[in-house]
Amino acid sequence: MADGKMSNPGAVGLGAFALTTFVLNLANAGLVPAALFAVLPLGLFYGGLTQLIAGFFEFKTGNTFGMTAFSAYGAFWIALAFLIYMGPIWHWIPDEAFGAALGVTLIAWTIFTVIMTVLVFNTKHTTVITIFVLLLILFILLDIGHYTGSKAITTFAGYEGIITALAAWYGMYEAIKAQFDLTT
């Protein structure tokens, strides 16, 4: 921290979101089905804990939107990983209840994402707007795929999720690059 200036926590938050989203959606798209097993520890630590910490640092900068987004989506990844561990892996949730638990979780996060997407239009930052619009589309596709049981929609959601991850990585790139941009 030079001259008392704080680093931009959004860079690591976006990186954590991007990488975890990318790995999960490699599985959803059917490109690397075993990626689901990699995403569980990523969801707990990088996508989850790292975003949660980024959210706490956004609080310190006074960025309520960033704090809310990173803290909430960090908690989302932790909760999703635990839900999958407790369901299909550890069988603490009965198989017949797991689908309903996952479905209501996806719907709730879609609602949250609608709110965040509406709010993001108050900024002029086109990359952040793009990330949230893509994320909202992803959640809607995942909801439809889950409730219809359509493998095609879930696969399409996986490809859309990969695009979402790429947009978030670009946002991370912009946040880091801004550190070196002396004109801003």
PDB file of C-alpha atoms in Angstrom:
ATOM      1  CA  MET A   1       0.000   0.000   0.000  1.00  0.00           C
ATOM      2  CA  ALA A   2       1.842   3.086  -1.238  1.00  0.00           C
ATOM      3  CA  ASP A   3       0.992   6.527   0.168  1.00  0.00           C
ATOM      4  CA  GLY A   4      -1.899   5.076   2.186  1.00  0.00           C
ATOM      5  CA  LYS A   5      -3.711   4.170  -1.015  1.00  0.00           C
ATOM      6  CA  MET A   6      -5.578   0.899  -0.954  1.00  0.00           C
ATOM      7  CA  SER A   7      -5.393  -1.608  -3.786  1.00  0.00           C
ATOM      8  CA  ASN A   8      -8.521  -2.366  -5.792  1.00  0.00           C
ATOM      9  CA  PRO A   9     -10.044  -5.514  -4.241  1.00  0.00           C
ATOM     10  CA  GLY A  10     -12.300  -5.844  -7.274  1.00  0.00           C
ATOM     11  CA  ALA A  11      -9.427  -7.319  -9.289  1.00  0.00           C
ATOM     12  CA  VAL A  12      -9.007 -10.416  -7.119  1.00  0.00           C
ATOM     13  CA  GLY A  13     -12.775 -10.649  -6.609  1.00  0.00           C
ATOM     14  CA  LEU A  14     -13.393 -10.715 -10.354  1.00  0.00           C
ATOM     15  CA  GLY A  15     -10.534 -13.167 -10.853  1.00  0.00           C
ATOM     16  CA  ALA A  16     -11.984 -15.531  -8.240  1.00  0.00           C
ATOM     17  CA  PHE A  17     -15.448 -15.269  -9.752  1.00  0.00           C
ATOM     18  CA  ALA A  18     -14.114 -15.790 -13.287  1.00  0.00           C
ATOM     19  CA  LEU A  19     -11.981 -18.834 -12.579  1.00  0.00           C
ATOM     20  CA  THR A  20     -14.595 -20.655 -10.507  1.00  0.00           C
ATOM     21  CA  THR A  21     -17.350 -19.823 -13.007  1.00  0.00           C
ATOM     22  CA  PHE A  22     -15.139 -21.001 -15.869  1.00  0.00           C
ATOM     23  CA  VAL A  23     -14.367 -24.361 -14.262  1.00  0.00           C
ATOM     24  CA  LEU A  24     -18.006 -25.037 -13.305  1.00  0.00           C
ATOM     25  CA  ASN A  25     -19.209 -24.220 -16.781  1.00  0.00           C
ATOM     26  CA  LEU A  26     -16.642 -26.467 -18.429  1.00  0.00           C
ATOM     27  CA  ALA A  27     -18.617 -29.212 -16.666  1.00  0.00           C
ATOM     28  CA  ASN A  28     -22.030 -27.717 -17.517  1.00  0.00           C
ATOM     29  CA  ALA A  29     -21.063 -27.446 -21.200  1.00  0.00           C
ATOM     30  CA  GLY A  30     -19.960 -31.074 -21.152  1.00  0.00           C
ATOM     31  CA  LEU A  31     -16.438 -30.136 -22.234  1.00  0.00           C
ATOM     32  CA  VAL A  32     -14.774 -31.450 -19.051  1.00  0.00           C
ATOM     33  CA  PRO A  33     -17.393 -33.284 -16.943  1.00  0.00           C
ATOM     34  CA  ALA A  34     -14.866 -34.029 -14.195  1.00  0.00           C
ATOM     35  CA  ALA A  35     -14.375 -30.261 -13.720  1.00  0.00           C
ATOM     36  CA  LEU A  36     -17.304 -30.457 -11.290  1.00  0.00           C
ATOM     37  CA  PHE A  37     -14.967 -32.088  -8.784  1.00  0.00           C
ATOM     38  CA  ALA A  38     -12.421 -29.294  -9.208  1.00  0.00           C
ATOM     39  CA  VAL A  39     -15.045 -26.599  -8.744  1.00  0.00           C
ATOM     40  CA  LEU A  40     -16.045 -27.745  -5.259  1.00  0.00           C
ATOM     41  CA  PRO A  41     -12.756 -26.813  -3.551  1.00  0.00           C
ATOM     42  CA  LEU A  42     -12.527 -23.732  -5.786  1.00  0.00           C
ATOM     43  CA  GLY A  43     -16.038 -22.770  -4.693  1.00  0.00           C
ATOM     44  CA  LEU A  44     -15.040 -23.011  -1.060  1.00  0.00           C
ATOM     45  CA  PHE A  45     -11.736 -21.194  -1.266  1.00  0.00           C
ATOM     46  CA  TYR A  46     -11.102 -19.133  -4.394  1.00  0.00           C
ATOM     47  CA  GLY A  47     -14.595 -18.368  -5.678  1.00  0.00           C
ATOM     48  CA  GLY A  48     -15.965 -18.370  -2.146  1.00  0.00           C
ATOM     49  CA  LEU A  49     -13.507 -17.222   0.489  1.00  0.00           C
ATOM     50  CA  THR A  50     -11.477 -14.966  -1.803  1.00  0.00           C
ATOM     51  CA  GLN A  51     -14.584 -13.158  -3.070  1.00  0.00           C
ATOM     52  CA  LEU A  52     -15.859 -12.855   0.490  1.00  0.00           C
ATOM     53  CA  ILE A  53     -12.578 -11.226   1.528  1.00  0.00           C
ATOM     54  CA  ALA A  54     -12.677  -8.960  -1.552  1.00  0.00           C
ATOM     55  CA  GLY A  55     -16.165  -7.902  -0.450  1.00  0.00           C
ATOM     56  CA  PHE A  56     -14.875  -7.010   3.012  1.00  0.00           C
ATOM     57  CA  PHE A  57     -12.147  -4.880   1.442  1.00  0.00           C
ATOM     58  CA  GLU A  58     -14.700  -3.221  -0.860  1.00  0.00           C
ATOM     59  CA  PHE A  59     -16.484  -2.232   2.371  1.00  0.00           C
ATOM     60  CA  LYS A  60     -13.272  -0.536   3.481  1.00  0.00           C
ATOM     61  CA  THR A  61     -13.152   1.469   0.222  1.00  0.00           C
ATOM     62  CA  GLY A  62     -16.761   2.581   0.664  1.00  0.00           C
ATOM     63  CA  ASN A  63     -17.986   0.665  -2.397  1.00  0.00           C
ATOM     64  CA  THR A  64     -21.364  -0.680  -1.264  1.00  0.00           C
ATOM     65  CA  PHE A  65     -22.111  -2.303  -4.621  1.00  0.00           C
ATOM     66  CA  GLY A  66     -18.739  -4.085  -4.745  1.00  0.00           C
ATOM     67  CA  MET A  67     -19.057  -5.110  -1.104  1.00  0.00           C
ATOM     68  CA  THR A  68     -22.515  -6.543  -1.695  1.00  0.00           C
ATOM     69  CA  ALA A  69     -21.603  -8.289  -4.941  1.00  0.00           C
ATOM     70  CA  PHE A  70     -18.344  -9.906  -3.832  1.00  0.00           C
ATOM     71  CA  SER A  71     -19.524 -10.827  -0.324  1.00  0.00           C
ATOM     72  CA  ALA A  72     -22.790 -12.285  -1.593  1.00  0.00           C
ATOM     73  CA  TYR A  73     -21.398 -14.203  -4.565  1.00  0.00           C
ATOM     74  CA  GLY A  74     -18.512 -15.423  -2.404  1.00  0.00           C
ATOM     75  CA  ALA A  75     -21.085 -16.791   0.025  1.00  0.00           C
ATOM     76  CA  PHE A  76     -22.982 -18.240  -2.957  1.00  0.00           C
ATOM     77  CA  TRP A  77     -19.965 -20.312  -4.012  1.00  0.00           C
ATOM     78  CA  ILE A  78     -19.376 -21.553  -0.463  1.00  0.00           C
ATOM     79  CA  ALA A  79     -23.053 -22.470  -0.046  1.00  0.00           C
ATOM     80  CA  LEU A  80     -23.240 -24.152  -3.468  1.00  0.00           C
ATOM     81  CA  ALA A  81     -20.150 -26.254  -2.748  1.00  0.00           C
ATOM     82  CA  PHE A  82     -21.588 -27.313   0.629  1.00  0.00           C
ATOM     83  CA  LEU A  83     -24.956 -28.099  -0.959  1.00  0.00           C
ATOM     84  CA  ILE A  84     -23.279 -30.410  -3.464  1.00  0.00           C
ATOM     85  CA  TYR A  85     -21.087 -31.984  -0.778  1.00  0.00           C
ATOM     86  CA  MET A  86     -24.121 -32.549   1.474  1.00  0.00           C
ATOM     87  CA  GLY A  87     -26.258 -33.891  -1.362  1.00  0.00           C
ATOM     88  CA  PRO A  88     -24.777 -36.137  -4.037  1.00  0.00           C
ATOM     89  CA  ILE A  89     -21.406 -36.657  -2.319  1.00  0.00           C
ATOM     90  CA  TRP A  90     -22.040 -37.122   1.411  1.00  0.00           C
ATOM     91  CA  HIS A  91     -25.756 -37.959   1.046  1.00  0.00           C
ATOM     92  CA  TRP A  92     -26.758 -35.819   4.024  1.00  0.00           C
ATOM     93  CA  ILE A  93     -29.626 -34.488   1.897  1.00  0.00           C
ATOM     94  CA  PRO A  94     -31.961 -37.181   0.551  1.00  0.00           C
ATOM     95  CA  ASP A  95     -31.624 -37.595  -3.216  1.00  0.00           C
ATOM     96  CA  GLU A  96     -35.279 -36.677  -3.757  1.00  0.00           C
ATOM     97  CA  ALA A  97     -34.789 -33.406  -1.823  1.00  0.00           C
ATOM     98  CA  PHE A  98     -31.541 -32.352  -3.472  1.00  0.00           C
ATOM     99  CA  GLY A  99     -33.154 -31.247  -6.754  1.00  0.00           C
ATOM    100  CA  ALA A 100     -35.644 -29.029  -4.926  1.00  0.00           C
ATOM    101  CA  ALA A 101     -32.899 -27.570  -2.719  1.00  0.00           C
ATOM    102  CA  LEU A 102     -30.735 -26.783  -5.742  1.00  0.00           C
ATOM    103  CA  GLY A 103     -33.713 -25.368  -7.646  1.00  0.00           C
ATOM    104  CA  VAL A 104     -34.798 -22.967  -4.922  1.00  0.00           C
ATOM    105  CA  THR A 105     -31.172 -21.908  -4.472  1.00  0.00           C
ATOM    106  CA  LEU A 106     -30.862 -21.093  -8.180  1.00  0.00           C
ATOM    107  CA  ILE A 107     -34.152 -19.158  -8.209  1.00  0.00           C
ATOM    108  CA  ALA A 108     -33.167 -17.136  -5.124  1.00  0.00           C
ATOM    109  CA  TRP A 109     -29.808 -16.229  -6.657  1.00  0.00           C
ATOM    110  CA  THR A 110     -31.507 -15.309  -9.922  1.00  0.00           C
ATOM    111  CA  ILE A 111     -33.686 -12.840  -8.005  1.00  0.00           C
ATOM    112  CA  PHE A 112     -30.628 -11.416  -6.265  1.00  0.00           C
ATOM    113  CA  THR A 113     -28.855 -11.140  -9.622  1.00  0.00           C
ATOM    114  CA  VAL A 114     -31.839  -9.300 -11.159  1.00  0.00           C
ATOM    115  CA  ILE A 115     -31.546  -6.692  -8.390  1.00  0.00           C
ATOM    116  CA  MET A 116     -27.790  -6.351  -8.845  1.00  0.00           C
ATOM    117  CA  THR A 117     -28.151  -6.157 -12.631  1.00  0.00           C
ATOM    118  CA  VAL A 118     -30.731  -3.358 -12.390  1.00  0.00           C
ATOM    119  CA  LEU A 119     -28.438  -1.479 -10.002  1.00  0.00           C
ATOM    120  CA  VAL A 120     -25.325  -1.912 -12.142  1.00  0.00           C
ATOM    121  CA  PHE A 121     -26.904   0.218 -14.857  1.00  0.00           C
ATOM    122  CA  ASN A 122     -26.295   3.192 -12.542  1.00  0.00           C
ATOM    123  CA  THR A 123     -22.640   2.940 -13.505  1.00  0.00           C
ATOM    124  CA  LYS A 124     -21.114   3.784 -16.835  1.00  0.00           C
ATOM    125  CA  HIS A 125     -18.668   0.860 -16.563  1.00  0.00           C
ATOM    126  CA  THR A 126     -19.611  -1.225 -19.592  1.00  0.00           C
ATOM    127  CA  THR A 127     -17.520  -4.238 -18.554  1.00  0.00           C
ATOM    128  CA  VAL A 128     -19.271  -4.527 -15.188  1.00  0.00           C
ATOM    129  CA  ILE A 129     -22.655  -4.072 -16.882  1.00  0.00           C
ATOM    130  CA  THR A 130     -21.727  -6.800 -19.370  1.00  0.00           C
ATOM    131  CA  ILE A 131     -20.644  -9.174 -16.582  1.00  0.00           C
ATOM    132  CA  PHE A 132     -23.931  -8.764 -14.714  1.00  0.00           C
ATOM    133  CA  VAL A 133     -26.119  -9.060 -17.811  1.00  0.00           C
ATOM    134  CA  LEU A 134     -24.267 -12.243 -18.783  1.00  0.00           C
ATOM    135  CA  LEU A 135     -24.512 -13.561 -15.215  1.00  0.00           C
ATOM    136  CA  LEU A 136     -28.257 -12.932 -15.174  1.00  0.00           C
ATOM    137  CA  ILE A 137     -28.658 -14.775 -18.472  1.00  0.00           C
ATOM    138  CA  LEU A 138     -26.588 -17.631 -17.031  1.00  0.00           C
ATOM    139  CA  PHE A 139     -28.778 -17.943 -13.932  1.00  0.00           C
ATOM    140  CA  ILE A 140     -31.954 -17.858 -16.029  1.00  0.00           C
ATOM    141  CA  LEU A 141     -30.589 -20.588 -18.306  1.00  0.00           C
ATOM    142  CA  LEU A 142     -29.535 -22.680 -15.298  1.00  0.00           C
ATOM    143  CA  ASP A 143     -33.025 -22.255 -13.792  1.00  0.00           C
ATOM    144  CA  ILE A 144     -34.685 -23.350 -17.039  1.00  0.00           C
ATOM    145  CA  GLY A 145     -32.270 -26.237 -17.486  1.00  0.00           C
ATOM    146  CA  HIS A 146     -32.808 -27.385 -13.912  1.00  0.00           C
ATOM    147  CA  TYR A 147     -36.597 -27.231 -13.923  1.00  0.00           C
ATOM    148  CA  THR A 148     -37.071 -28.661 -17.411  1.00  0.00           C
ATOM    149  CA  GLY A 149     -34.338 -31.266 -17.080  1.00  0.00           C
ATOM    150  CA  SER A 150     -33.099 -30.177 -20.499  1.00  0.00           C
ATOM    151  CA  LYS A 151     -29.511 -31.260 -21.038  1.00  0.00           C
ATOM    152  CA  ALA A 152     -29.386 -29.012 -24.135  1.00  0.00           C
ATOM    153  CA  ILE A 153     -30.252 -25.899 -22.136  1.00  0.00           C
ATOM    154  CA  THR A 154     -27.783 -26.786 -19.384  1.00  0.00           C
ATOM    155  CA  THR A 155     -25.098 -27.347 -22.021  1.00  0.00           C
ATOM    156  CA  PHE A 156     -25.923 -24.000 -23.640  1.00  0.00           C
ATOM    157  CA  ALA A 157     -25.792 -22.421 -20.165  1.00  0.00           C
ATOM    158  CA  GLY A 158     -22.319 -23.888 -19.777  1.00  0.00           C
ATOM    159  CA  TYR A 159     -21.080 -22.158 -22.916  1.00  0.00           C
ATOM    160  CA  GLU A 160     -22.760 -18.916 -21.846  1.00  0.00           C
ATOM    161  CA  GLY A 161     -21.103 -19.308 -18.431  1.00  0.00           C
ATOM    162  CA  ILE A 162     -17.705 -19.624 -20.080  1.00  0.00           C
ATOM    163  CA  ILE A 163     -18.371 -16.321 -21.862  1.00  0.00           C
ATOM    164  CA  THR A 164     -19.420 -14.804 -18.511  1.00  0.00           C
ATOM    165  CA  ALA A 165     -16.133 -15.969 -16.983  1.00  0.00           C
ATOM    166  CA  LEU A 166     -14.140 -14.466 -19.863  1.00  0.00           C
ATOM    167  CA  ALA A 167     -15.924 -11.130 -19.347  1.00  0.00           C
ATOM    168  CA  ALA A 168     -15.083 -11.237 -15.627  1.00  0.00           C
ATOM    169  CA  TRP A 169     -11.429 -11.997 -16.403  1.00  0.00           C
ATOM    170  CA  TYR A 170     -11.436  -8.985 -18.697  1.00  0.00           C
ATOM    171  CA  GLY A 171     -12.837  -6.930 -15.813  1.00  0.00           C
ATOM    172  CA  MET A 172      -9.985  -8.201 -13.632  1.00  0.00           C
ATOM    173  CA  TYR A 173      -7.515  -7.216 -16.366  1.00  0.00           C
ATOM    174  CA  GLU A 174      -9.014  -3.705 -16.535  1.00  0.00           C
ATOM    175  CA  ALA A 175      -8.834  -3.294 -12.750  1.00  0.00           C
ATOM    176  CA  ILE A 176      -5.169  -4.285 -12.641  1.00  0.00           C
ATOM    177  CA  LYS A 177      -4.262  -2.295 -15.761  1.00  0.00           C
ATOM    178  CA  ALA A 178      -5.816   0.846 -14.241  1.00  0.00           C
ATOM    179  CA  GLN A 179      -3.045   0.766 -11.637  1.00  0.00           C
ATOM    180  CA  PHE A 180      -0.552   1.477 -14.420  1.00  0.00           C
ATOM    181  CA  ASP A 181      -2.688   4.008 -16.292  1.00  0.00           C
ATOM    182  CA  LEU A 182      -1.357   7.414 -15.330  1.00  0.00           C
ATOM    183  CA  THR A 183      -4.081   9.253 -17.254  1.00  0.00           C
ATOM    184  CA  THR A 184      -6.887   8.260 -14.855  1.00  0.00           C
TER     185      THR A 184
END
